[in-house]
mmCIF file of C-alpha atoms in Angstrom:
data_model
loop_
_atom_site.group_PDB
_atom_site.id
_atom_site.type_symbol
_atom_site.label_atom_id
_atom_site.label_comp_id
_atom_site.label_asym_id
_atom_site.label_seq_id
_atom_site.Cartn_x
_atom_site.Cartn_y
_atom_site.Cartn_z
ATOM 1 C CA MET A 1 -8.330 -14.220 -0.962
ATOM 2 C CA THR A 2 -11.156 -11.942 0.043
ATOM 3 C CA THR A 3 -10.537 -9.195 -2.477
ATOM 4 C CA ASP A 4 -14.253 -8.656 -2.995
ATOM 5 C CA ALA A 5 -14.395 -6.977 0.405
ATOM 6 C CA LEU A 6 -12.069 -4.268 -0.978
ATOM 7 C CA VAL A 7 -13.031 -1.248 -3.053
ATOM 8 C CA LEU A 8 -9.578 -0.814 -4.592
ATOM 9 C CA ASP A 9 -9.552 -2.466 -8.023
ATOM 10 C CA ALA A 10 -7.666 -5.741 -8.472
ATOM 11 C CA ALA A 11 -5.063 -4.248 -10.821
ATOM 12 C CA ALA A 12 -4.142 -1.641 -8.218
ATOM 13 C CA GLN A 13 -4.007 -4.307 -5.496
ATOM 14 C CA ASP A 14 -1.582 -6.284 -7.628
ATOM 15 C CA LEU A 15 0.527 -3.254 -8.562
ATOM 16 C CA LEU A 16 0.951 -2.030 -4.986
ATOM 17 C CA PHE A 17 0.950 -5.237 -2.931
ATOM 18 C CA ARG A 18 0.120 -8.654 -4.382
ATOM 19 C CA GLU A 19 2.451 -8.723 -7.389
ATOM 20 C CA ALA A 20 4.986 -6.203 -6.086
ATOM 21 C CA HIS A 21 8.316 -7.442 -4.766
ATOM 22 C CA THR A 22 11.472 -5.930 -3.343
ATOM 23 C CA ALA A 23 13.911 -5.683 -6.274
ATOM 24 C CA ASN A 24 17.590 -6.558 -6.051
ATOM 25 C CA THR A 25 18.579 -5.893 -9.664
ATOM 26 C CA PHE A 26 17.340 -3.352 -12.194
ATOM 27 C CA THR A 27 17.444 -2.542 -15.900
ATOM 28 C CA ASP A 28 19.501 0.446 -17.082
ATOM 29 C CA GLU A 29 16.383 2.553 -17.662
ATOM 30 C CA PRO A 30 16.783 5.825 -15.755
ATOM 31 C CA VAL A 31 14.278 7.140 -13.203
ATOM 32 C CA SER A 32 13.342 10.695 -14.174
ATOM 33 C CA GLU A 33 12.863 13.753 -12.006
ATOM 34 C CA GLU A 34 9.290 13.860 -13.312
ATOM 35 C CA GLN A 35 8.628 10.381 -11.939
ATOM 36 C CA VAL A 36 9.976 11.221 -8.484
ATOM 37 C CA LYS A 37 7.934 14.442 -8.449
ATOM 38 C CA ALA A 38 4.801 12.492 -9.347
ATOM 39 C CA ILE A 39 5.527 10.005 -6.560
ATOM 40 C CA TYR A 40 6.002 12.787 -4.019
ATOM 41 C CA ASP A 41 2.931 14.694 -5.208
ATOM 42 C CA LEU A 42 0.882 11.555 -4.523
ATOM 43 C CA ILE A 43 2.327 10.364 -1.214
ATOM 44 C CA LYS A 44 2.677 13.766 0.427
ATOM 45 C CA TYR A 45 -1.006 13.403 1.369
ATOM 46 C CA GLY A 46 -0.423 10.332 3.544
ATOM 47 C CA PRO A 47 -1.364 11.055 7.158
ATOM 48 C CA THR A 48 1.106 11.903 9.944
ATOM 49 C CA ALA A 49 0.545 13.079 13.515
ATOM 50 C CA PHE A 50 0.015 16.851 13.621
ATOM 51 C CA ASN A 51 0.657 16.758 9.854
ATOM 52 C CA GLN A 52 4.316 16.894 10.859
ATOM 53 C CA THR A 53 5.566 15.127 7.670
ATOM 54 C CA PRO A 54 9.156 14.763 8.936
ATOM 55 C CA LEU A 55 10.424 12.666 5.991
ATOM 56 C CA ARG A 56 13.339 14.158 4.079
ATOM 57 C CA ILE A 57 14.706 12.593 0.891
ATOM 58 C CA VAL A 58 18.152 12.761 -0.679
ATOM 59 C CA LEU A 59 18.262 11.542 -4.282
ATOM 60 C CA VAL A 60 21.722 10.246 -5.081
ATOM 61 C CA ARG A 61 22.244 10.943 -8.786
ATOM 62 C CA SER A 62 25.923 11.889 -9.218
ATOM 63 C CA ALA A 63 28.740 9.354 -9.427
ATOM 64 C CA GLU A 64 30.470 11.152 -6.583
ATOM 65 C CA GLY A 65 27.326 11.013 -4.418
ATOM 66 C CA ARG A 66 26.962 7.308 -5.166
ATOM 67 C CA GLU A 67 30.532 6.671 -3.992
ATOM 68 C CA ARG A 68 29.965 8.640 -0.808
ATOM 69 C CA LEU A 69 26.880 6.526 -0.094
ATOM 70 C CA VAL A 70 28.177 3.072 -1.046
ATOM 71 C CA GLN A 71 31.084 3.283 1.412
ATOM 72 C CA HIS A 72 28.548 3.374 4.270
ATOM 73 C CA MET A 73 26.451 0.441 3.034
ATOM 74 C CA SER A 74 26.871 -3.099 4.407
ATOM 75 C CA ASP A 75 28.994 -5.328 2.194
ATOM 76 C CA GLY A 76 25.942 -7.243 0.985
ATOM 77 C CA ASN A 77 24.260 -4.014 -0.144
ATOM 78 C CA LYS A 78 27.214 -2.246 -1.812
ATOM 79 C CA ALA A 79 26.971 -3.754 -5.312
ATOM 80 C CA LYS A 80 23.231 -3.244 -5.752
ATOM 81 C CA THR A 81 23.395 0.282 -4.324
ATOM 82 C CA ALA A 82 26.188 1.098 -6.769
ATOM 83 C CA ALA A 83 24.242 -0.327 -9.719
ATOM 84 C CA ALA A 84 20.642 0.864 -9.176
ATOM 85 C CA PRO A 85 19.298 3.519 -11.611
ATOM 86 C CA LEU A 86 18.414 5.784 -8.686
ATOM 87 C CA VAL A 87 19.022 5.613 -4.942
ATOM 88 C CA ALA A 88 17.052 7.599 -2.353
ATOM 89 C CA ILE A 89 18.147 8.174 1.234
ATOM 90 C CA LEU A 90 15.063 8.499 3.458
ATOM 91 C CA ALA A 91 15.620 10.305 6.745
ATOM 92 C CA ALA A 92 13.642 11.776 9.626
ATOM 93 C CA ASP A 93 14.076 15.487 10.340
ATOM 94 C CA ASN A 94 14.258 15.757 14.134
ATOM 95 C CA GLU A 95 13.685 19.508 13.889
ATOM 96 C CA PHE A 96 10.419 19.109 11.962
ATOM 97 C CA HIS A 97 8.632 21.180 14.596
ATOM 98 C CA GLU A 98 10.007 24.366 13.069
ATOM 99 C CA GLU A 99 7.566 23.803 10.182
ATOM 100 C CA LEU A 100 4.513 23.150 12.363
ATOM 101 C CA PRO A 101 3.169 26.725 12.368
ATOM 102 C CA THR A 102 2.849 26.294 8.571
ATOM 103 C CA LEU A 103 1.845 22.620 8.506
ATOM 104 C CA PHE A 104 -0.634 22.698 11.394
ATOM 105 C CA PRO A 105 -2.048 26.220 11.074
ATOM 106 C CA HIS A 106 -5.138 25.742 13.253
ATOM 107 C CA PHE A 107 -2.916 25.126 16.311
ATOM 108 C CA PRO A 108 0.489 26.694 15.639
ATOM 109 C CA GLN A 109 1.352 26.435 19.334
ATOM 110 C CA ALA A 110 1.760 22.677 18.859
ATOM 111 C CA LYS A 111 5.389 23.396 18.079
ATOM 112 C CA ASP A 112 6.043 24.485 21.671
ATOM 113 C CA VAL A 113 3.243 22.730 23.567
ATOM 114 C CA PHE A 114 4.049 19.223 22.327
ATOM 115 C CA PHE A 115 7.496 19.289 20.771
ATOM 116 C CA SER A 116 9.800 21.438 22.880
ATOM 117 C CA GLU A 117 11.768 18.364 23.995
ATOM 118 C CA ARG A 118 14.242 16.849 21.568
ATOM 119 C CA ALA A 119 13.644 13.273 22.785
ATOM 120 C CA VAL A 120 9.899 13.644 22.121
ATOM 121 C CA ARG A 121 10.636 15.058 18.670
ATOM 122 C CA GLU A 122 12.992 12.202 17.840
ATOM 123 C CA GLY A 123 10.358 9.618 18.775
ATOM 124 C CA ALA A 124 7.643 11.369 16.782
ATOM 125 C CA ALA A 125 9.938 11.924 13.802
ATOM 126 C CA ALA A 126 11.007 8.256 13.740
ATOM 127 C CA LEU A 127 7.414 6.988 13.788
ATOM 128 C CA ASN A 128 5.954 9.484 11.347
ATOM 129 C CA ALA A 129 8.851 9.516 8.879
ATOM 130 C CA SER A 130 8.641 5.698 8.873
ATOM 131 C CA LEU A 131 4.957 5.937 7.953
ATOM 132 C CA GLN A 132 5.979 8.279 5.140
ATOM 133 C CA ALA A 133 8.764 5.908 4.059
ATOM 134 C CA ALA A 134 6.087 3.253 3.574
ATOM 135 C CA TYR A 135 3.929 5.710 1.597
ATOM 136 C CA PHE A 136 7.007 6.450 -0.538
ATOM 137 C CA ILE A 137 7.584 2.730 -1.240
ATOM 138 C CA ILE A 138 3.909 2.452 -2.254
ATOM 139 C CA GLY A 139 4.381 5.536 -4.429
ATOM 140 C CA ILE A 140 7.369 3.989 -6.219
ATOM 141 C CA ARG A 141 5.175 1.030 -7.097
ATOM 142 C CA ALA A 142 2.366 3.373 -8.153
ATOM 143 C CA ALA A 143 4.806 4.760 -10.717
ATOM 144 C CA GLY A 144 5.317 1.293 -12.182
ATOM 145 C CA LEU A 145 8.779 1.042 -10.650
ATOM 146 C CA ALA A 146 10.249 -1.395 -8.155
ATOM 147 C CA ALA A 147 11.689 -0.455 -4.763
ATOM 148 C CA GLY A 148 14.612 -2.106 -3.028
ATOM 149 C CA PRO A 149 14.543 -0.725 0.534
ATOM 150 C CA MET A 150 17.583 -1.535 2.673
ATOM 151 C CA THR A 151 18.473 -1.097 6.337
ATOM 152 C CA GLY A 152 21.973 -2.583 6.220
ATOM 153 C CA PHE A 153 24.270 0.452 6.498
ATOM 154 C CA ASP A 154 26.257 2.565 8.950
ATOM 155 C CA ALA A 155 23.519 4.986 9.983
ATOM 156 C CA GLU A 156 25.834 7.317 11.855
ATOM 157 C CA GLY A 157 28.114 7.462 8.821
ATOM 158 C CA ILE A 158 25.242 8.339 6.453
ATOM 159 C CA ASN A 159 23.841 10.942 8.858
ATOM 160 C CA LYS A 160 27.214 12.704 8.995
ATOM 161 C CA GLU A 161 27.998 12.295 5.301
ATOM 162 C CA PHE A 162 24.706 13.573 3.894
ATOM 163 C CA PHE A 163 23.208 15.786 6.586
ATOM 164 C CA GLY A 164 26.042 16.798 8.887
ATOM 165 C CA ASP A 165 23.776 18.935 11.071
ATOM 166 C CA GLY A 166 23.098 16.308 13.738
ATOM 167 C CA ASP A 167 19.361 16.790 13.154
ATOM 168 C CA HIS A 168 18.570 14.012 10.677
ATOM 169 C CA SER A 169 18.309 10.245 11.237
ATOM 170 C CA VAL A 170 18.438 7.953 8.214
ATOM 171 C CA LEU A 171 15.681 5.304 8.226
ATOM 172 C CA THR A 172 16.214 3.382 5.014
ATOM 173 C CA VAL A 173 18.060 3.614 1.714
ATOM 174 C CA VAL A 174 15.918 2.673 -1.283
ATOM 175 C CA ASN A 175 17.086 1.491 -4.695
ATOM 176 C CA ILE A 176 14.603 2.471 -7.409
ATOM 177 C CA GLY A 177 14.164 1.402 -11.011
ATOM 178 C CA LYS A 178 12.608 -1.020 -13.459
ATOM 179 C CA PRO A 179 13.261 -4.536 -12.155
ATOM 180 C CA ALA A 180 15.583 -6.775 -14.161
ATOM 181 C CA GLU A 181 14.456 -10.286 -15.062
ATOM 182 C CA ASP A 182 16.251 -11.815 -12.075
ATOM 183 C CA ALA A 183 15.264 -8.979 -9.709
ATOM 184 C CA PHE A 184 13.157 -10.908 -7.239
ATOM 185 C CA TYR A 185 13.667 -13.629 -4.669
ATOM 186 C CA PRO A 186 10.722 -16.021 -4.258
ATOM 187 C CA ARG A 187 7.984 -14.638 -2.021
ATOM 188 C CA SER A 188 8.666 -15.508 1.624
ATOM 189 C CA PRO A 189 5.817 -16.739 3.848
ATOM 190 C CA ARG A 190 3.624 -14.303 5.733
ATOM 191 C CA LEU A 191 2.041 -14.701 9.152
ATOM 192 C CA SER A 192 -1.619 -15.689 9.047
ATOM 193 C CA TYR A 193 -4.381 -13.337 10.152
ATOM 194 C CA ASP A 194 -4.833 -15.320 13.355
ATOM 195 C CA GLU A 195 -1.145 -15.031 14.216
ATOM 196 C CA VAL A 196 -1.225 -11.238 13.907
ATOM 197 C CA VAL A 197 -4.730 -10.142 14.881
ATOM 198 C CA THR A 198 -6.443 -10.704 18.223
ATOM 199 C CA THR A 199 -9.847 -9.395 19.246
ATOM 200 C CA VAL A 200 -10.906 -8.165 22.669
ATOM 201 C CA MET B 1 -0.317 17.502 -10.631
ATOM 202 C CA THR B 2 1.829 15.117 -12.607
ATOM 203 C CA THR B 3 -0.383 12.053 -12.337
ATOM 204 C CA ASP B 4 0.427 11.034 -15.908
ATOM 205 C CA ALA B 5 3.856 9.899 -14.714
ATOM 206 C CA LEU B 6 2.112 7.299 -12.545
ATOM 207 C CA VAL B 7 0.836 3.877 -13.604
ATOM 208 C CA LEU B 8 -1.702 3.606 -10.777
ATOM 209 C CA ASP B 9 -5.106 4.672 -12.073
ATOM 210 C CA ALA B 10 -6.542 8.022 -10.980
ATOM 211 C CA ALA B 11 -9.426 6.482 -9.040
ATOM 212 C CA ALA B 12 -6.989 4.451 -6.941
ATOM 213 C CA GLN B 13 -4.798 7.534 -6.399
ATOM 214 C CA ASP B 14 -7.839 9.392 -5.121
ATOM 215 C CA LEU B 15 -9.047 6.522 -2.943
ATOM 216 C CA LEU B 16 -5.701 5.953 -1.228
ATOM 217 C CA PHE B 17 -4.150 9.439 -1.109
ATOM 218 C CA ARG B 18 -5.621 12.451 -2.893
ATOM 219 C CA GLU B 19 -9.215 12.302 -1.664
ATOM 220 C CA ALA B 20 -8.533 10.326 1.522
ATOM 221 C CA HIS B 21 -8.557 12.146 4.851
ATOM 222 C CA THR B 22 -8.096 11.265 8.489
ATOM 223 C CA ALA B 23 -11.615 10.826 9.902
ATOM 224 C CA ASN B 24 -12.720 12.147 13.283
ATOM 225 C CA THR B 25 -16.360 11.024 13.188
ATOM 226 C CA PHE B 26 -18.022 7.970 11.663
ATOM 227 C CA THR B 27 -21.435 6.599 10.741
ATOM 228 C CA ASP B 28 -22.871 3.710 12.795
ATOM 229 C CA GLU B 29 -22.146 1.177 10.042
ATOM 230 C CA PRO B 30 -20.093 -1.664 11.542
ATOM 231 C CA VAL B 31 -16.732 -2.822 10.191
ATOM 232 C CA SER B 32 -16.913 -6.566 9.591
ATOM 233 C CA GLU B 33 -14.372 -9.260 10.322
ATOM 234 C CA GLU B 34 -14.386 -10.016 6.595
ATOM 235 C CA GLN B 35 -13.305 -6.447 5.822
ATOM 236 C CA VAL B 36 -10.408 -6.553 8.298
ATOM 237 C CA LYS B 37 -9.324 -9.938 6.925
ATOM 238 C CA ALA B 38 -9.355 -8.540 3.387
ATOM 239 C CA ILE B 39 -7.277 -5.556 4.529
ATOM 240 C CA TYR B 40 -4.731 -7.815 6.211
ATOM 241 C CA ASP B 41 -4.605 -10.235 3.277
ATOM 242 C CA LEU B 42 -3.657 -7.286 1.065
ATOM 243 C CA ILE B 43 -1.173 -5.420 3.228
ATOM 244 C CA LYS B 44 0.653 -8.443 4.640
ATOM 245 C CA TYR B 45 2.717 -8.363 1.418
ATOM 246 C CA GLY B 46 4.195 -4.935 2.136
ATOM 247 C CA PRO B 47 7.977 -5.163 2.498
ATOM 248 C CA THR B 48 9.865 -5.245 5.818
ATOM 249 C CA ALA B 49 13.531 -5.895 6.594
ATOM 250 C CA PHE B 50 14.243 -9.645 6.749
ATOM 251 C CA ASN B 51 10.491 -10.085 6.161
ATOM 252 C CA GLN B 52 10.222 -9.623 9.915
ATOM 253 C CA THR B 53 6.635 -8.262 9.797
ATOM 254 C CA PRO B 54 6.583 -7.282 13.507
ATOM 255 C CA LEU B 55 3.163 -5.558 13.436
ATOM 256 C CA ARG B 56 0.580 -7.005 15.815
ATOM 257 C CA ILE B 57 -3.036 -5.823 15.846
ATOM 258 C CA VAL B 58 -5.626 -5.842 18.619
ATOM 259 C CA LEU B 59 -9.186 -5.220 17.418
ATOM 260 C CA VAL B 60 -11.232 -3.685 20.190
ATOM 261 C CA ARG B 61 -14.786 -4.910 19.633
ATOM 262 C CA SER B 62 -16.294 -5.477 23.091
ATOM 263 C CA ALA B 63 -17.721 -2.711 25.262
ATOM 264 C CA GLU B 64 -15.417 -3.802 28.042
ATOM 265 C CA GLY B 65 -12.364 -3.674 25.752
ATOM 266 C CA ARG B 66 -13.381 -0.217 24.592
ATOM 267 C CA GLU B 67 -13.544 1.017 28.185
ATOM 268 C CA ARG B 68 -10.144 -0.463 28.952
ATOM 269 C CA LEU B 69 -8.699 1.383 25.958
ATOM 270 C CA VAL B 70 -10.431 4.745 26.320
ATOM 271 C CA GLN B 71 -9.066 5.282 29.826
ATOM 272 C CA HIS B 72 -5.532 5.368 28.365
ATOM 273 C CA MET B 73 -6.347 7.792 25.538
ATOM 274 C CA SER B 74 -5.608 11.535 25.784
ATOM 275 C CA ASP B 75 -8.631 13.606 26.709
ATOM 276 C CA GLY B 76 -8.982 14.925 23.168
ATOM 277 C CA ASN B 77 -9.110 11.384 21.782
ATOM 278 C CA LYS B 78 -11.443 9.731 24.320
ATOM 279 C CA ALA B 79 -14.808 10.602 22.755
ATOM 280 C CA LYS B 80 -13.929 9.608 19.209
ATOM 281 C CA THR B 81 -12.230 6.402 20.364
ATOM 282 C CA ALA B 82 -15.357 5.529 22.360
ATOM 283 C CA ALA B 83 -17.636 6.214 19.381
ATOM 284 C CA ALA B 84 -15.792 4.725 16.382
ATOM 285 C CA PRO B 85 -17.326 1.581 14.809
ATOM 286 C CA LEU B 86 -14.029 -0.278 15.250
ATOM 287 C CA VAL B 87 -10.737 0.566 16.939
ATOM 288 C CA ALA B 88 -7.425 -1.177 16.230
ATOM 289 C CA ILE B 89 -4.373 -1.037 18.460
ATOM 290 C CA LEU B 90 -1.233 -1.341 16.318
ATOM 291 C CA ALA B 91 1.875 -2.507 18.155
ATOM 292 C CA ALA B 92 5.405 -3.725 17.443
ATOM 293 C CA ASP B 93 6.356 -7.189 18.673
ATOM 294 C CA ASN B 94 9.878 -6.810 20.068
ATOM 295 C CA GLU B 95 10.283 -10.599 20.061
ATOM 296 C CA PHE B 96 9.500 -10.898 16.344
ATOM 297 C CA HIS B 97 12.808 -12.694 15.815
ATOM 298 C CA GLU B 98 11.296 -15.920 17.157
ATOM 299 C CA GLU B 99 9.323 -16.124 13.876
ATOM 300 C CA LEU B 100 12.306 -15.479 11.590
ATOM 301 C CA PRO B 101 13.151 -19.144 10.915
ATOM 302 C CA THR B 102 9.674 -19.380 9.369
ATOM 303 C CA LEU B 103 9.510 -15.902 7.820
ATOM 304 C CA PHE B 104 13.052 -15.804 6.400
ATOM 305 C CA PRO B 105 13.620 -19.474 5.544
ATOM 306 C CA HIS B 106 16.634 -19.007 3.259
ATOM 307 C CA PHE B 107 18.692 -17.648 6.186
ATOM 308 C CA PRO B 108 17.114 -18.907 9.424
ATOM 309 C CA GLN B 109 20.271 -17.957 11.333
ATOM 310 C CA ALA B 110 19.246 -14.291 10.948
ATOM 311 C CA LYS B 111 17.414 -14.700 14.224
ATOM 312 C CA ASP B 112 20.674 -15.098 16.119
ATOM 313 C CA VAL B 113 23.166 -13.396 13.814
ATOM 314 C CA PHE B 114 21.341 -10.074 13.602
ATOM 315 C CA PHE B 115 18.734 -9.989 16.357
ATOM 316 C CA SER B 116 20.202 -11.482 19.517
ATOM 317 C CA GLU B 117 20.251 -8.056 21.214
ATOM 318 C CA ARG B 118 16.978 -6.694 22.535
ATOM 319 C CA ALA B 119 17.897 -3.055 21.762
ATOM 320 C CA VAL B 120 18.558 -3.962 18.126
ATOM 321 C CA ARG B 121 15.249 -5.815 17.961
ATOM 322 C CA GLU B 122 13.363 -2.875 19.442
ATOM 323 C CA GLY B 123 14.814 -0.505 16.856
ATOM 324 C CA ALA B 124 14.038 -2.866 13.979
ATOM 325 C CA ALA B 125 10.548 -3.618 15.287
ATOM 326 C CA ALA B 126 9.723 0.088 15.675
ATOM 327 C CA LEU B 127 10.800 0.922 12.121
ATOM 328 C CA ASN B 128 9.280 -2.097 10.403
ATOM 329 C CA ALA B 129 6.022 -2.188 12.356
ATOM 330 C CA SER B 130 5.645 1.525 11.535
ATOM 331 C CA LEU B 131 6.030 0.717 7.842
ATOM 332 C CA GLN B 132 3.328 -1.915 8.297
ATOM 333 C CA ALA B 133 1.122 0.554 10.182
ATOM 334 C CA ALA B 134 1.235 2.754 7.094
ATOM 335 C CA TYR B 135 0.381 -0.209 4.866
ATOM 336 C CA PHE B 136 -2.551 -0.916 7.199
ATOM 337 C CA ILE B 137 -3.821 2.666 6.923
ATOM 338 C CA ILE B 138 -3.592 2.358 3.121
ATOM 339 C CA GLY B 139 -5.429 -0.966 3.380
ATOM 340 C CA ILE B 140 -8.271 0.606 5.380
ATOM 341 C CA ARG B 141 -8.693 3.103 2.568
ATOM 342 C CA ALA B 142 -8.493 0.302 -0.013
ATOM 343 C CA ALA B 143 -11.547 -1.184 1.711
ATOM 344 C CA GLY B 144 -13.493 2.032 1.168
ATOM 345 C CA LEU B 145 -13.235 2.939 4.835
ATOM 346 C CA ALA B 146 -11.665 5.898 6.596
ATOM 347 C CA ALA B 147 -8.851 5.689 9.142
ATOM 348 C CA GLY B 148 -8.390 7.933 12.155
ATOM 349 C CA PRO B 149 -4.876 7.151 13.423
ATOM 350 C CA MET B 150 -3.978 8.656 16.812
ATOM 351 C CA THR B 151 -0.789 8.923 18.842
ATOM 352 C CA GLY B 152 -2.227 10.765 21.845
ATOM 353 C CA PHE B 153 -2.379 8.088 24.569
ATOM 354 C CA ASP B 154 -0.479 6.650 27.552
ATOM 355 C CA ALA B 155 1.672 4.135 25.698
ATOM 356 C CA GLU B 156 2.926 2.426 28.820
ATOM 357 C CA GLY B 157 -0.642 2.033 30.035
ATOM 358 C CA ILE B 158 -1.814 0.469 26.753
ATOM 359 C CA ASN B 159 1.200 -1.858 26.613
ATOM 360 C CA LYS B 160 0.424 -3.159 30.096
ATOM 361 C CA GLU B 161 -3.347 -3.269 29.615
ATOM 362 C CA PHE B 162 -3.423 -5.132 26.308
ATOM 363 C CA PHE B 163 -0.130 -7.040 26.105
ATOM 364 C CA GLY B 164 1.202 -7.317 29.637
ATOM 365 C CA ASP B 165 4.241 -9.323 28.556
ATOM 366 C CA GLY B 166 6.653 -6.379 28.296
ATOM 367 C CA ASP B 167 7.391 -7.383 24.696
ATOM 368 C CA HIS B 168 5.005 -5.166 22.742
ATOM 369 C CA SER B 169 5.180 -1.412 22.054
ATOM 370 C CA VAL B 170 2.040 0.364 20.860
ATOM 371 C CA LEU B 171 2.652 2.625 17.861
ATOM 372 C CA THR B 172 -0.745 4.059 17.047
ATOM 373 C CA VAL B 173 -4.424 3.504 17.786
ATOM 374 C CA VAL B 174 -6.637 3.685 14.699
ATOM 375 C CA ASN B 175 -10.344 4.424 14.524
ATOM 376 C CA ILE B 176 -11.955 2.730 11.523
ATOM 377 C CA GLY B 177 -15.314 3.160 9.824
ATOM 378 C CA LYS B 178 -17.374 4.932 7.219
ATOM 379 C CA PRO B 179 -16.787 8.661 7.663
ATOM 380 C CA ALA B 180 -19.680 10.803 8.860
ATOM 381 C CA GLU B 181 -20.561 13.965 6.965
ATOM 382 C CA ASP B 182 -18.544 16.150 9.316
ATOM 383 C CA ALA B 183 -15.658 13.650 9.569
ATOM 384 C CA PHE B 184 -12.877 15.705 8.057
ATOM 385 C CA TYR B 185 -10.953 18.843 8.896
ATOM 386 C CA PRO B 186 -9.880 20.912 5.890
ATOM 387 C CA ARG B 187 -6.715 19.594 4.235
ATOM 388 C CA SER B 188 -3.623 21.122 5.849
ATOM 389 C CA PRO B 189 -0.750 22.368 3.679
ATOM 390 C CA ARG B 190 2.033 20.028 2.612
ATOM 391 C CA LEU B 191 5.716 20.803 2.129
ATOM 392 C CA SER B 192 6.704 21.321 -1.492
ATOM 393 C CA TYR B 193 8.927 18.870 -3.357
ATOM 394 C CA ASP B 194 11.853 21.271 -3.118
ATOM 395 C CA GLU B 195 11.474 21.573 0.648
ATOM 396 C CA VAL B 196 11.654 17.793 1.117
ATOM 397 C CA VAL B 197 13.845 16.476 -1.691
ATOM 398 C CA THR B 198 17.476 17.364 -2.355
ATOM 399 C CA THR B 199 19.731 15.852 -5.008
ATOM 400 C CA VAL B 200 23.422 15.084 -4.738
#
């Protein structure tokens, strides 16, 4: 490890990356509104193109909402989605450009100059909301909680069930809570630096 | 601010999110191989679906490489891409599934069961490499450096110029270095919690 080349302190490195794992089971301890607000108030500053911040979040807190969600999850994800203290649906808003005059005030024309085409918006929203989904996962860990992000679900079903406007695309569904003792699988291998990075 | 609901210390919050900004100009101080290795060795642990980790990184260090890149950047991005101490091309490997028997050893069949179709792979690679791009941006900040991620470029041109195999899709090009004094634009507004988060 070459941690001495980093400025971030070792405890923070461990909390966010080195000791953090995707959780599959959780304790019963609830996740409060205050915690989710603190997470959002931290990660909202993460960068996106044109400051477009297209991520939208649905917190599934009611029993009825949980049922509506679980029916769209893959079989292997149903039980843990039903049992997690809190579940968040993370989606891209494909009509994010409507907010650009507020979010990108020094060039409000960006809304029309760059994003008049729906296909362009969908591509930008997918990329930038995915960046924000990663910031959100980091934020969950920053709150001392564990994240269990999942991509096994009927995306079309979730889009219709929870948005219904045809303008949102679910990216991931994230279980959130304090990890139970058996929450983690063993760490899987990672690619080496030389397998991922080339220099020209 | 509700930072007291977070476990991550305030200095780390500032370094990674609150005081961090996208940089447009940099000092001449070089970014070392050791720094990039430390960044990768931290952020490689960030979660992806099936541990697929499809992000691939090209570090553009040579003058010739820089010229080859700059020609594909949008006019507004050419000068800063030419001047940054280091530039990284972040791309998704659409053939990531070839590594799954190694990366996801407890279910090596995932390669064929879930990812035999190219369109499915491209969707998964785009989402998961974007998550990793965000981890990489966070990692740059963890190294005490500033990131200048850009999406204004001819993607097809960069894919052909730097990969040429038809199997990689550039996501973002990131300038990296110590920020100059005039590096930052003023912080743009962010959406409020209630504009982004709904509860069901």
